[in-house]
């Protein structure tokens, strides 16, 4: 069995591995967090503490499916802790007493400078290793709570400053994706004293609508509401925001804890390559339980072995340089599809998709039920390879476009 050192330092705190429970239903009490620590998770962001506990609705979850695939996306109408504050502080204290070598991050939310300060001092006294400021919960409707904070640079700066004046612990500002540009609010949080950014929280959504009852799902006594969308489907959005933070000279060096659709070790590796040092998980745990930590760690160790890397930190941000503005992409060539007739099952998906959705380059022999590519029409989009259900179409010949005065030259092409 391959063994690699998955430990990583984040804000001066050493994690035995980069995987944490995110602040959510999966880290809601002592019993849950203790089981997660025993299962091998590197850290926990305890579910968000607030002065007064929330009164939750029922039911409060829904999921987006595609054909036979469940949990493409997940809707969560849950808010913050439903426990009295003293109970959560007691659980945090007990967890740190019993698991002193495991990292516990306390998530907090408040609506005034004074309440932010009080909560920060309370979780520090309870033994938390770090504090995460919830500037991103999509279910809060108050203009000084949740994602309303994360959309307002002045509030981010103000509340970070308040918290840092009350604690010596490292502070992470959790960003909302319900915004066009995260860099401005992230920078404002750092200016206020935050030490790092976590991104992203859930995306505001209406996931499904009951066509008979004419109401969004889940239905709560005949009504529903806009709330957070999570799971595998939001991973591309999360990666985009992290890349933009790394792309901006003013936010490039801010430590990032990555969140959003991490379900497998591959997802984890993608976040790390784009600049995240620690990784937070919720929806995958809700599907499969804490046991997925074994798969996450084992897969990441094998990937490190494959890349010849001994330290996880050596992988952080290695892909950032390869994400460039669209106008800088090399447009001198196109790649034709390569069709493997032995694998082809004659379903015609490539032909239909190319004709109805692309450039009518895929031609169809009705007698043999086999496709061929008309290279006079093919633009090299490779949609055909994506829709093929059996992997019979791959990248084939690289052809350079005519010069047309653009100074195009033959070169090596990485495909």
Coordinates of C-alpha atoms in Angstrom, one line a residue:
X1 CA 0.0 0.0 0.0
X2 CA 1.4 3.4 -1.0
X3 CA 2.0 5.8 2.0
X4 CA 2.6 9.5 1.5
X5 CA 2.7 12.4 3.9
X6 CA -0.7 14.1 3.4
X7 CA 0.0 16.7 6.2
X8 CA -0.2 20.3 5.3
X9 CA 0.2 23.6 7.2
X10 CA -2.5 26.1 7.0
X11 CA -2.3 29.4 8.8
X12 CA 0.4 28.0 11.1
X13 CA -1.7 25.0 12.1
X14 CA -0.7 21.5 11.0
X15 CA -3.4 19.2 9.5
X16 CA -2.6 15.5 9.3
X17 CA -4.5 15.6 5.9
X18 CA -6.2 18.4 4.1
X19 CA -9.7 17.1 4.4
X20 CA -12.3 18.8 6.7
X21 CA -16.0 18.7 7.4
X22 CA -17.4 22.0 6.2
X23 CA -19.7 24.1 8.4
X24 CA -23.0 22.3 7.7
X25 CA -25.3 19.5 8.9
X26 CA -22.4 17.0 8.9
X27 CA -20.6 18.7 11.8
X28 CA -23.5 19.6 14.0
X29 CA -22.7 18.1 17.5
X30 CA -20.1 16.3 19.6
X31 CA -21.1 12.8 18.5
X32 CA -20.8 13.6 14.8
X33 CA -17.5 15.4 15.1
X34 CA -16.0 12.8 17.3
X35 CA -16.9 10.1 14.8
X36 CA -15.4 12.1 12.0
X37 CA -12.1 12.6 14.0
X38 CA -12.0 8.9 14.7
X39 CA -12.6 8.1 11.0
X40 CA -9.5 10.1 10.1
X41 CA -10.6 13.5 9.0
X42 CA -7.9 16.1 9.3
X43 CA -10.2 18.8 10.6
X44 CA -13.7 20.0 11.3
X45 CA -15.5 23.3 10.7
X46 CA -18.1 23.1 13.4
X47 CA -21.6 24.1 12.2
X48 CA -22.1 27.9 12.4
X49 CA -22.7 29.3 15.9
X50 CA -25.0 32.2 16.4
X51 CA -26.3 34.0 19.5
X52 CA -29.8 32.6 19.2
X53 CA -30.4 29.1 17.8
X54 CA -32.3 28.7 14.5
X55 CA -35.8 27.2 14.2
X56 CA -35.6 24.9 11.1
X57 CA -38.3 23.9 8.6
X58 CA -39.3 20.4 7.6
X59 CA -38.5 18.9 5.1
X60 CA -35.5 21.0 4.0
X61 CA -33.6 19.0 1.4
X62 CA -34.1 18.2 -2.3
X63 CA -31.8 16.8 -5.0
X64 CA -31.3 17.2 -8.7
X65 CA -31.1 14.0 -10.8
X66 CA -30.1 13.3 -14.3
X67 CA -31.6 10.1 -15.8
X68 CA -30.6 7.4 -13.3
X69 CA -27.9 9.5 -11.5
X70 CA -29.0 10.8 -8.1
X71 CA -27.4 13.7 -6.3
X72 CA -26.1 15.5 -9.3
X73 CA -26.9 18.5 -7.2
X74 CA -28.4 19.0 -3.7
X75 CA -30.6 21.7 -2.2
X76 CA -30.3 22.5 1.4
X77 CA -32.7 24.9 3.2
X78 CA -31.1 24.4 6.6
X79 CA -29.6 27.4 8.3
X80 CA -27.3 27.5 11.3
X81 CA -27.1 25.7 14.6
X82 CA -30.3 24.7 16.3
X83 CA -28.6 24.2 19.6
X84 CA -28.3 26.7 22.5
X85 CA -25.0 28.4 22.3
X86 CA -23.8 27.0 25.6
X87 CA -24.3 23.5 24.3
X88 CA -22.2 24.0 21.2
X89 CA -19.4 25.7 23.2
X90 CA -19.5 22.7 25.6
X91 CA -19.2 20.3 22.7
X92 CA -16.3 22.2 21.2
X93 CA -14.5 22.2 24.5
X94 CA -15.0 18.5 24.9
X95 CA -13.9 17.7 21.4
X96 CA -10.6 19.6 21.9
X97 CA -10.0 17.9 25.2
X98 CA -10.5 14.4 23.7
X99 CA -8.9 15.1 20.3
X100 CA -6.1 17.7 21.0
X101 CA -4.2 16.8 17.8
X102 CA -7.2 17.3 15.5
X103 CA -8.0 20.7 14.1
X104 CA -11.3 22.3 15.1
X105 CA -12.4 25.4 13.3
X106 CA -15.4 27.3 14.8
X107 CA -17.8 28.9 12.4
X108 CA -19.6 31.9 13.7
X109 CA -22.1 34.5 12.4
X110 CA -23.5 37.7 13.9
X111 CA -25.2 40.9 12.9
X112 CA -23.2 43.5 14.9
X113 CA -19.6 44.2 15.7
X114 CA -20.2 43.5 19.4
X115 CA -21.9 40.1 18.8
X116 CA -19.0 39.1 16.4
X117 CA -16.5 40.0 19.1
X118 CA -18.4 38.1 21.8
X119 CA -18.7 34.9 19.7
X120 CA -15.1 35.1 18.7
X121 CA -13.9 35.3 22.3
X122 CA -16.3 32.5 23.4
X123 CA -15.1 30.0 20.8
X124 CA -11.4 30.9 21.5
X125 CA -12.0 30.2 25.2
X126 CA -13.7 26.9 24.3
X127 CA -10.4 25.8 22.6
X128 CA -11.1 26.3 18.9
X129 CA -7.9 26.3 16.7
X130 CA -9.3 28.8 14.1
X131 CA -12.4 30.8 13.4
X132 CA -14.3 30.8 10.2
X133 CA -16.6 33.8 9.6
X134 CA -19.8 32.8 7.8
X135 CA -20.3 35.6 5.3
X136 CA -22.1 33.4 2.9
X137 CA -25.1 31.4 4.1
X138 CA -27.8 31.9 1.3
X139 CA -30.7 31.3 3.6
X140 CA -30.3 34.4 5.8
X141 CA -32.6 37.3 4.7
X142 CA -31.3 40.0 7.1
X143 CA -29.1 42.5 5.3
X144 CA -26.4 42.1 8.0
X145 CA -26.3 38.3 7.9
X146 CA -25.1 35.5 5.7
X147 CA -24.5 36.1 2.0
X148 CA -25.6 39.7 2.3
X149 CA -22.3 40.3 4.2
X150 CA -20.3 38.5 1.5
X151 CA -21.7 40.7 -1.2
X152 CA -20.7 43.9 0.7
X153 CA -16.9 44.7 0.8
X154 CA -17.5 47.3 3.6
X155 CA -19.3 44.8 5.9
X156 CA -16.6 42.1 5.2
X157 CA -13.9 44.6 6.2
X158 CA -15.8 45.8 9.2
X159 CA -16.7 42.4 10.7
X160 CA -13.2 41.0 10.1
X161 CA -11.8 43.9 11.9
X162 CA -14.2 43.4 14.8
X163 CA -13.3 39.7 15.1
X164 CA -9.6 40.3 14.9
X165 CA -9.8 42.8 17.7
X166 CA -11.3 40.2 20.0
X167 CA -9.2 37.1 19.2
X168 CA -5.6 35.9 18.6
X169 CA -6.8 32.9 16.6
X170 CA -6.4 32.7 12.8
X171 CA -9.5 33.9 11.0
X172 CA -11.0 32.6 7.7
X173 CA -13.6 34.6 5.8
X174 CA -16.1 32.2 4.0
X175 CA -17.1 33.7 0.7
X176 CA -20.4 33.5 -1.1
X177 CA -20.6 32.5 -4.8
X178 CA -23.7 34.7 -5.2
X179 CA -21.6 37.5 -6.6
X180 CA -20.0 38.4 -9.9
X181 CA -16.4 39.0 -8.6
X182 CA -15.2 37.5 -5.4
X183 CA -11.8 39.3 -5.5
X184 CA -13.2 42.6 -4.1
X185 CA -14.9 41.1 -1.1
X186 CA -12.0 38.7 -0.4
X187 CA -9.5 41.6 -0.5
X188 CA -11.7 43.6 1.8
X189 CA -11.8 40.7 4.3
X190 CA -8.0 40.5 4.3
X191 CA -7.8 44.3 4.7
X192 CA -10.0 43.9 7.8
X193 CA -7.7 41.3 9.2
X194 CA -8.8 37.9 7.9
X195 CA -5.9 35.6 7.4
X196 CA -7.4 33.3 4.7
X197 CA -10.5 32.7 2.5
X198 CA -12.7 29.7 2.2
X199 CA -14.7 29.3 -1.0
X200 CA -17.4 28.6 -2.0
X201 CA -20.6 28.3 0.0
X202 CA -23.8 27.1 -1.7
X203 CA -25.4 28.8 -4.7
X204 CA -28.9 30.4 -4.4
X205 CA -31.3 28.2 -6.3
X206 CA -34.7 26.8 -7.0
X207 CA -33.9 23.2 -7.8
X208 CA -37.1 21.6 -8.9
X209 CA -40.8 22.6 -9.2
X210 CA -43.7 20.2 -8.4
X211 CA -45.8 20.5 -11.6
X212 CA -49.0 19.3 -10.0
X213 CA -48.8 21.4 -6.8
X214 CA -47.1 24.3 -8.6
X215 CA -44.6 24.9 -5.9
X216 CA -40.8 24.5 -5.6
X217 CA -39.3 21.6 -3.8
X218 CA -39.0 20.7 -1.0
X219 CA -42.6 21.7 -0.1
X220 CA -43.0 23.1 3.4
X221 CA -46.8 23.3 4.1
X222 CA -47.5 24.2 0.5
X223 CA -44.6 26.7 0.0
X224 CA -40.9 26.7 -0.7
X225 CA -38.0 29.2 -0.9
X226 CA -34.8 30.0 -2.7
X227 CA -31.9 28.3 -0.9
X228 CA -28.5 26.7 -1.2
X229 CA -27.4 24.4 -4.1
X230 CA -24.4 22.2 -3.4
X231 CA -22.8 18.9 -4.5
X232 CA -20.9 17.8 -7.6
X233 CA -22.7 20.2 -9.9
X234 CA -21.2 23.3 -8.3
X235 CA -17.6 22.2 -8.5
X236 CA -16.9 24.0 -11.8
X237 CA -18.2 27.3 -10.2
X238 CA -16.0 26.8 -7.1
X239 CA -12.9 26.1 -9.2
X240 CA -13.6 29.2 -11.3
X241 CA -13.7 31.5 -8.2
X242 CA -10.5 29.9 -6.8
X243 CA -8.7 30.4 -10.1
X244 CA -9.9 34.1 -10.3
X245 CA -8.6 34.7 -6.8
X246 CA -5.2 33.2 -7.8
X247 CA -5.2 35.2 -11.1
X248 CA -5.7 38.6 -9.4
X249 CA -2.3 40.1 -8.2
X250 CA -4.0 41.5 -5.1
X251 CA -5.5 38.2 -4.0
X252 CA -2.9 35.8 -5.5
X253 CA -1.2 34.9 -2.2
X254 CA -4.2 34.6 0.1
X255 CA -4.4 31.1 1.6
X256 CA -7.5 29.3 0.4
X257 CA -9.6 26.5 1.9
X258 CA -11.5 25.0 -1.0
X259 CA -15.2 24.0 -0.9
X260 CA -17.8 23.0 -3.4
X261 CA -18.6 19.6 -4.9
X262 CA -15.6 17.6 -3.6
X263 CA -16.7 14.0 -3.7
X264 CA -13.6 12.0 -4.9
X265 CA -9.8 12.3 -4.6
X266 CA -9.8 13.6 -8.2
X267 CA -12.0 16.5 -7.2
X268 CA -9.7 17.1 -4.3
X269 CA -6.6 17.1 -6.5
X270 CA -8.2 19.6 -8.8
X271 CA -8.9 22.1 -6.0
X272 CA -5.3 21.6 -4.8
X273 CA -3.8 22.2 -8.2
X274 CA -5.8 25.4 -8.5
X275 CA -4.5 26.8 -5.3
X276 CA -6.5 25.4 -2.3
X277 CA -4.5 24.1 0.6
X278 CA -7.2 22.6 2.7
X279 CA -10.5 21.1 1.5
X280 CA -14.0 21.1 3.0
X281 CA -16.7 18.5 2.3
X282 CA -20.4 18.2 3.0
X283 CA -22.7 16.8 0.4
X284 CA -20.6 13.7 -0.3
X285 CA -20.6 12.9 3.4
X286 CA -24.4 13.2 3.4
X287 CA -24.5 10.6 0.7
X288 CA -21.8 8.2 1.8
X289 CA -20.8 8.9 5.4
X290 CA -17.5 9.8 7.0
X291 CA -15.9 6.7 5.6
X292 CA -15.2 8.4 2.3
X293 CA -12.1 9.9 4.0
X294 CA -10.3 6.6 3.3
X295 CA -10.9 6.8 -0.4
X296 CA -10.0 10.5 -0.5
X297 CA -6.7 9.9 1.3
X298 CA -5.8 6.8 -0.5
X299 CA -6.5 8.3 -3.9
X300 CA -4.6 11.4 -3.2
X301 CA -1.6 9.4 -2.0
X302 CA -1.6 7.4 -5.2
X303 CA -1.8 10.6 -7.2
X304 CA 1.2 12.0 -5.3
X305 CA 3.2 8.8 -6.1
X306 CA 2.2 9.1 -9.8
X307 CA 3.4 12.7 -9.9
X308 CA 6.6 12.0 -7.9
X309 CA 5.7 14.3 -5.1
X310 CA 6.5 13.7 -1.5
X311 CA 4.9 16.8 0.1
X312 CA 1.3 17.7 -0.6
X313 CA 2.2 21.4 -0.5
X314 CA 4.3 20.9 -3.7
X315 CA 1.0 20.4 -5.6
X316 CA -0.7 23.5 -4.5
X317 CA -1.4 25.9 -7.3
X318 CA 0.6 24.0 -10.0
X319 CA -2.3 24.4 -12.5
X320 CA -2.9 28.1 -12.1
X321 CA -0.3 29.1 -14.7
X322 CA -2.0 27.0 -17.3
X323 CA -5.4 28.8 -17.1
X324 CA -5.1 31.8 -19.3
X325 CA -7.5 34.4 -20.8
X326 CA -9.6 33.0 -23.7
X327 CA -8.1 35.5 -26.2
X328 CA -4.6 34.0 -25.5
X329 CA -5.5 30.4 -26.4
X330 CA -3.7 28.9 -29.3
X331 CA -6.1 28.9 -32.3
X332 CA -3.6 27.7 -34.9
X333 CA -4.8 24.1 -35.2
X334 CA -7.7 21.7 -34.9
X335 CA -7.9 18.1 -33.7
X336 CA -9.9 15.6 -35.7
X337 CA -11.8 12.8 -34.0
X338 CA -10.4 9.3 -34.1
X339 CA -13.1 6.6 -34.3
X340 CA -12.4 3.1 -33.0
X341 CA -14.6 0.8 -35.1
X342 CA -14.0 -2.1 -32.8
X343 CA -15.5 -0.2 -29.8
X344 CA -18.3 1.5 -31.7
X345 CA -21.7 0.0 -31.0
X346 CA -23.5 1.8 -33.9
X347 CA -25.8 3.8 -31.7
X348 CA -25.6 7.0 -33.8
X349 CA -25.2 9.4 -30.9
X350 CA -22.2 11.1 -32.4
X351 CA -24.0 11.6 -35.8
X352 CA -27.1 13.1 -34.2
X353 CA -25.2 15.4 -31.8
X354 CA -22.9 16.6 -34.6
X355 CA -25.7 17.2 -37.0
X356 CA -28.2 18.8 -34.6
X357 CA -25.7 20.5 -32.3
X358 CA -22.5 21.2 -34.1
X359 CA -21.2 21.3 -37.7
X360 CA -22.7 18.3 -39.6
X361 CA -19.3 16.8 -40.0
X362 CA -20.1 13.3 -38.8
X363 CA -21.5 11.1 -41.6
X364 CA -23.6 8.0 -41.1
X365 CA -23.6 4.7 -43.1
X366 CA -27.1 3.2 -42.6
X367 CA -26.0 -0.2 -43.8
X368 CA -22.9 -0.7 -41.6
X369 CA -24.2 1.6 -38.8
X370 CA -20.8 3.2 -38.5
X371 CA -19.9 6.9 -38.5
X372 CA -17.1 8.6 -40.4
X373 CA -15.8 12.1 -40.1
X374 CA -15.9 14.5 -43.0
X375 CA -12.7 16.6 -42.3
X376 CA -13.8 19.2 -44.8
X377 CA -16.6 20.2 -42.4
X378 CA -15.0 19.2 -39.0
X379 CA -13.9 22.1 -36.8
X380 CA -12.4 19.9 -34.2
X381 CA -14.8 20.7 -31.4
X382 CA -14.8 17.0 -30.3
X383 CA -18.4 17.1 -29.1
X384 CA -18.7 13.6 -30.7
X385 CA -16.1 12.2 -28.2
X386 CA -18.0 13.6 -25.3
X387 CA -21.4 12.1 -26.2
X388 CA -20.1 8.7 -27.2
X389 CA -21.4 6.3 -24.5
X390 CA -18.6 3.7 -25.0
X391 CA -15.5 5.8 -25.5
X392 CA -15.1 4.8 -29.1
X393 CA -14.1 8.4 -30.2
X394 CA -10.9 10.0 -29.0
X395 CA -8.5 12.8 -30.1
X396 CA -6.9 12.0 -33.4
X397 CA -4.9 13.9 -36.0
X398 CA -3.7 17.4 -35.3
X399 CA -4.0 19.7 -38.4
X400 CA -2.8 23.2 -38.6
X401 CA -5.1 25.8 -40.1
X402 CA -4.2 27.8 -43.2
X403 CA -2.1 30.9 -42.4
X404 CA -4.5 33.6 -43.5
X405 CA -1.9 36.2 -42.6
X406 CA -1.8 35.2 -39.0
X407 CA 1.8 33.9 -39.0
X408 CA 0.8 30.4 -38.0
X409 CA 3.5 27.8 -37.7
X410 CA 3.7 24.1 -37.2
X411 CA 4.6 23.3 -33.6
X412 CA 4.3 20.5 -31.0
X413 CA 0.8 20.4 -29.6
X414 CA -0.1 19.0 -26.2
X415 CA -3.3 17.1 -26.3

